[in-house]
N, CA, C and O atoms as a Tinker XYZ file with bonds, in Angstrom:
   188  protein
     1  N   -164.947000  -97.439000  -27.109000    73     2
     2  CA  -165.456000  -96.068000  -27.028000    64     1     3
     3  C   -166.756000  -96.024000  -26.115000    63     2     4     5
     4  O   -167.644000  -96.828000  -26.398000    81     3
     5  N   -166.971000  -95.066000  -24.933000    73     3     6
     6  CA  -168.074000  -95.147000  -24.261000    64     5     7
     7  C   -168.432000  -93.777000  -24.390000    63     6     8     9
     8  O   -167.703000  -92.793000  -24.269000    81     7
     9  N   -170.198000  -93.863000  -24.769000    73     7    10
    10  CA  -170.712000  -92.649000  -24.724000    64     9    11
    11  C   -170.882000  -91.584000  -23.158000    63    10    12    13
    12  O   -170.439000  -92.061000  -22.114000    81    11
    13  N   -171.304000  -90.678000  -23.142000    73    11    14
    14  CA  -170.680000  -90.090000  -22.043000    64    13    15
    15  C   -169.585000  -89.279000  -20.722000    63    14    16    17
    16  O   -169.525000  -88.447000  -19.817000    81    15
    17  N   -168.557000  -90.765000  -21.860000    73    15    18
    18  CA  -167.460000  -90.535000  -20.937000    64    17    19
    19  C   -166.548000  -90.399000  -22.239000    63    18    20    21
    20  O   -165.625000  -89.648000  -21.922000    81    19
    21  N   -166.416000  -90.773000  -23.472000    73    19    22
    22  CA  -165.604000  -90.751000  -24.205000    64    21    23
    23  C   -165.846000  -89.188000  -25.342000    63    22    24    25
    24  O   -165.104000  -88.279000  -25.715000    81    23
    25  N   -167.276000  -89.552000  -25.565000    73    23    26
    26  CA  -167.910000  -88.483000  -26.505000    64    25    27
    27  C   -169.385000  -88.521000  -26.497000    63    26    28    29
    28  O   -169.956000  -89.578000  -26.231000    81    27
    29  N   -170.097000  -87.359000  -26.792000    73    27    30
    30  CA  -171.576000  -87.180000  -26.419000    64    29    31
    31  C   -171.919000  -86.498000  -28.068000    63    30    32    33
    32  O   -171.187000  -86.063000  -28.957000    81    31
    33  N   -173.676000  -86.697000  -27.902000    73    31    34
    34  CA  -173.789000  -86.080000  -29.578000    64    33    35
    35  C   -174.708000  -84.610000  -28.894000    63    34    36    37
    36  O   -175.417000  -84.422000  -27.906000    81    35
    37  N   -174.155000  -83.667000  -30.196000    73    35    38
    38  CA  -174.882000  -82.563000  -29.546000    64    37    39
    39  C   -175.460000  -82.127000  -30.164000    63    38    40    41
    40  O   -175.363000  -82.657000  -31.270000    81    39
    41  N   -176.797000  -80.558000  -30.120000    73    39    42
    42  CA  -177.645000  -80.616000  -30.021000    64    41    43
    43  C   -177.944000  -81.105000  -32.180000    63    42    44    45
    44  O   -178.690000  -82.003000  -32.572000    81    43
    45  N   -177.230000  -80.320000  -32.950000    73    43    46
    46  CA  -177.089000  -80.751000  -34.462000    64    45    47
    47  C   -177.486000  -82.410000  -34.542000    63    46    48    49
    48  O   -178.304000  -82.755000  -35.395000    81    47
    49  N   -176.808000  -83.558000  -33.511000    73    47    50
    50  CA  -176.940000  -84.611000  -33.660000    64    49    51
    51  C   -175.367000  -84.919000  -34.215000    63    50    52    53
    52  O   -175.147000  -85.814000  -35.031000    81    51
    53  N   -174.607000  -84.298000  -33.817000    73    51    54
    54  CA  -172.724000  -84.580000  -34.444000    64    53    55
    55  C   -172.539000  -85.050000  -32.942000    63    54    56    57
    56  O   -173.219000  -84.775000  -31.953000    81    55
    57  N   -171.283000  -85.934000  -33.089000    73    55    58
    58  CA  -170.272000  -86.770000  -32.578000    64    57    59
    59  C   -169.639000  -85.592000  -31.951000    63    58    60    61
    60  O   -169.227000  -84.625000  -32.592000    81    59
    61  N   -169.582000  -85.722000  -30.636000    73    59    62
    62  CA  -168.077000  -84.258000  -29.811000    64    61    63
    63  C   -167.378000  -85.316000  -28.604000    63    62    64    65
    64  O   -167.880000  -85.869000  -27.625000    81    63
    65  N   -165.615000  -85.311000  -29.320000    73    63    66
    66  CA  -165.364000  -86.373000  -28.278000    64    65    67
    67  C   -164.875000  -85.127000  -26.959000    63    66    68    69
    68  O   -165.050000  -83.917000  -27.102000    81    67
    69  N   -164.381000  -85.639000  -25.976000    73    67    70
    70  CA  -164.502000  -84.790000  -24.550000    64    69    71
    71  C   -163.133000  -85.547000  -24.594000    63    70    72    73
    72  O   -162.694000  -86.438000  -25.321000    81    71
    73  N   -162.463000  -84.610000  -23.180000    73    71    74
    74  CA  -160.963000  -84.202000  -23.052000    64    73    75
    75  C   -160.800000  -85.543000  -22.797000    63    74    76    77
    76  O   -160.067000  -86.203000  -23.533000    81    75
    77  N   -161.485000  -86.147000  -21.682000    73    75    78
    78  CA  -161.153000  -87.920000  -21.582000    64    77    79
    79  C   -160.681000  -88.782000  -22.854000    63    78    80    81
    80  O   -159.901000  -89.732000  -22.800000    81    79
    81  N   -161.259000  -88.307000  -23.932000    73    79    82
    82  CA  -161.415000  -89.099000  -25.152000    64    81    83
    83  C   -159.729000  -88.792000  -25.790000    63    82    84    85
    84  O   -158.838000  -89.559000  -26.154000    81    83
    85  N   -159.813000  -87.571000  -25.725000    73    83    86
    86  CA  -158.335000  -87.168000  -26.115000    64    85    87
    87  C   -157.056000  -87.097000  -25.683000    63    86    88    89
    88  O   -156.038000  -86.997000  -26.367000    81    87
    89  N   -157.223000  -87.183000  -23.924000    73    87    90
    90  CA  -156.349000  -87.570000  -23.103000    64    89    91
    91  C   -155.878000  -88.996000  -23.377000    63    90    92    93
    92  O   -154.675000  -89.256000  -23.377000    81    91
    93  N   -156.782000  -89.896000  -23.604000    73    91    94
    94  CA  -156.848000  -91.534000  -23.983000    64    93    95
    95  C   -155.410000  -91.685000  -25.296000    63    94    96    97
    96  O   -154.322000  -92.258000  -25.356000    81    95
    97  N   -156.478000  -90.537000  -26.425000    73    95    98
    98  CA  -155.714000  -90.296000  -27.487000    64    97    99
    99  C   -154.351000  -90.763000  -27.227000    63    98   100   101
   100  O   -153.727000  -91.792000  -27.486000    81    99
   101  N   -154.109000  -89.701000  -26.652000    73    99   102
   102  CA  -152.729000  -89.197000  -26.784000    64   101   103
   103  C   -152.016000  -88.596000  -27.281000    63   102   104   105
   104  O   -150.815000  -88.855000  -27.358000    81   103
   105  N   -152.725000  -87.383000  -27.868000    73   103   106
   106  CA  -151.835000  -86.302000  -28.808000    64   105   107
   107  C   -153.085000  -85.449000  -29.650000    63   106   108   109
   108  O   -154.213000  -85.865000  -29.913000    81   107
   109  N   -152.589000  -84.361000  -29.914000    73   107   110
   110  CA  -153.193000  -83.642000  -30.549000    64   109   111
   111  C   -153.503000  -83.920000  -32.194000    63   110   112   113
   112  O   -152.671000  -84.412000  -32.956000    81   111
   113  N   -154.841000  -83.513000  -32.577000    73   111   114
   114  CA  -154.799000  -83.890000  -34.048000    64   113   115
   115  C   -155.142000  -82.630000  -34.409000    63   114   116   117
   116  O   -156.065000  -82.595000  -35.223000    81   115
   117  N   -154.626000  -81.403000  -34.013000    73   115   118
   118  CA  -154.819000  -79.626000  -34.500000    64   117   119
   119  C   -156.330000  -79.629000  -35.854000    63   118   120   121
   120  O   -156.535000  -79.432000  -37.052000    81   119
   121  N   -156.947000  -79.956000  -34.742000    73   119   122
   122  CA  -158.670000  -79.951000  -35.398000    64   121   123
   123  C   -159.272000  -78.734000  -35.078000    63   122   124   125
   124  O   -160.125000  -78.316000  -35.861000    81   123
   125  N   -158.828000  -77.673000  -33.459000    73   123   126
   126  CA  -159.600000  -77.158000  -32.997000    64   125   127
   127  C   -160.857000  -78.056000  -32.365000    63   126   128   129
   128  O   -162.019000  -77.754000  -32.634000    81   127
   129  N   -160.564000  -79.067000  -31.593000    73   127   130
   130  CA  -161.762000  -79.834000  -30.807000    64   129   131
   131  C   -162.182000  -78.636000  -29.750000    63   130   132   133
   132  O   -161.643000  -77.679000  -29.194000    81   131
   133  N   -163.395000  -79.236000  -29.811000    73   131   134
   134  CA  -164.022000  -78.157000  -28.144000    64   133   135
   135  C   -163.472000  -78.778000  -27.552000    63   134   136   137
   136  O   -162.418000  -78.394000  -28.057000    81   135
   137  N   -163.071000  -79.665000  -26.669000    73   135   138
   138  CA  -162.097000  -80.077000  -25.609000    64   137   139
   139  C   -161.179000  -80.526000  -25.135000    63   138   140   141
   140  O   -160.851000  -81.238000  -24.186000    81   139
   141  N   -160.523000  -79.671000  -26.458000    73   139   142
   142  CA  -159.364000  -80.338000  -26.306000    64   141   143
   143  C   -158.379000  -79.584000  -25.467000    63   142   144   145
   144  O   -158.224000  -78.365000  -25.535000    81   143
   145  N   -157.448000  -80.731000  -24.335000    73   143   146
   146  CA  -157.055000  -81.042000  -23.201000    64   145   147
   147  C   -155.064000  -80.181000  -23.816000    63   146   148   149
   148  O   -154.071000  -80.455000  -23.142000    81   147
   149  N   -155.003000  -79.659000  -24.525000    73   147   150
   150  CA  -153.987000  -78.999000  -25.416000    64   149   151
   151  C   -154.141000  -77.484000  -25.430000    63   150   152   153
   152  O   -153.199000  -76.705000  -25.280000    81   151
   153  N   -155.059000  -77.232000  -25.570000    73   151   154
   154  CA  -156.326000  -75.630000  -25.764000    64   153   155
   155  C   -155.431000  -75.799000  -27.100000    63   154   156   157
   156  O   -154.230000  -75.574000  -26.948000    81   155
   157  N   -155.765000  -76.080000  -28.080000    73   155   158
   158  CA  -155.157000  -76.193000  -29.837000    64   157   159
   159  C   -156.125000  -74.793000  -30.390000    63   158   160   161
   160  O   -157.154000  -74.867000  -29.719000    81   159
   161  N   -156.203000  -73.865000  -31.092000    73   159   162
   162  CA  -157.015000  -73.593000  -31.698000    64   161   163
   163  C   -157.391000  -72.567000  -30.592000    63   162   164   165
   164  O   -158.107000  -71.710000  -31.111000    81   163
   165  N   -157.219000  -72.352000  -29.460000    73   163   166
   166  CA  -157.706000  -71.407000  -28.345000    64   165   167
   167  C   -157.241000  -70.063000  -28.410000    63   166   168   169
   168  O   -156.143000  -69.856000  -28.927000    81   167
   169  N   -157.923000  -69.112000  -27.957000    73   167   170
   170  CA  -157.126000  -67.383000  -28.192000    64   169   171
   171  C   -156.416000  -67.780000  -27.009000    63   170   172   173
   172  O   -156.606000  -68.424000  -25.977000    81   171
   173  N   -155.520000  -67.125000  -27.592000    73   171   174
   174  CA  -153.934000  -66.462000  -25.925000    64   173   175
   175  C   -154.309000  -65.508000  -25.068000    63   174   176   177
   176  O   -154.527000  -64.503000  -25.745000    81   175
   177  N   -154.482000  -65.311000  -24.046000    73   175   178
   178  CA  -154.935000  -64.157000  -23.539000    64   177   179
   179  C   -153.464000  -63.182000  -23.617000    63   178   180   181
   180  O   -152.432000  -63.817000  -23.398000    81   179
   181  N   -153.351000  -62.071000  -23.837000    73   179   182
   182  CA  -152.671000  -60.899000  -24.036000    64   181   183
   183  C   -152.486000  -60.300000  -22.678000    63   182   184   185
   184  O   -153.431000  -59.853000  -22.027000    81   183
   185  N   -151.107000  -60.303000  -22.220000    73   183   186
   186  CA  -150.899000  -59.938000  -20.581000    64   185   187
   187  C   -150.811000  -57.720000  -20.713000    63   186   188
   188  O   -150.661000  -57.046000  -19.694000    81   187
């Protein structure tokens, strides 16, 4: 893993995975990750 590409540390010092990392991993872990490319946990728009 490469810092700045696959992850970064937020202002609280916690590791945050990027969208690039999630796409490399290839599946959704269903933990409502901040950069989830599959949109898990994101609010759906009402029409």
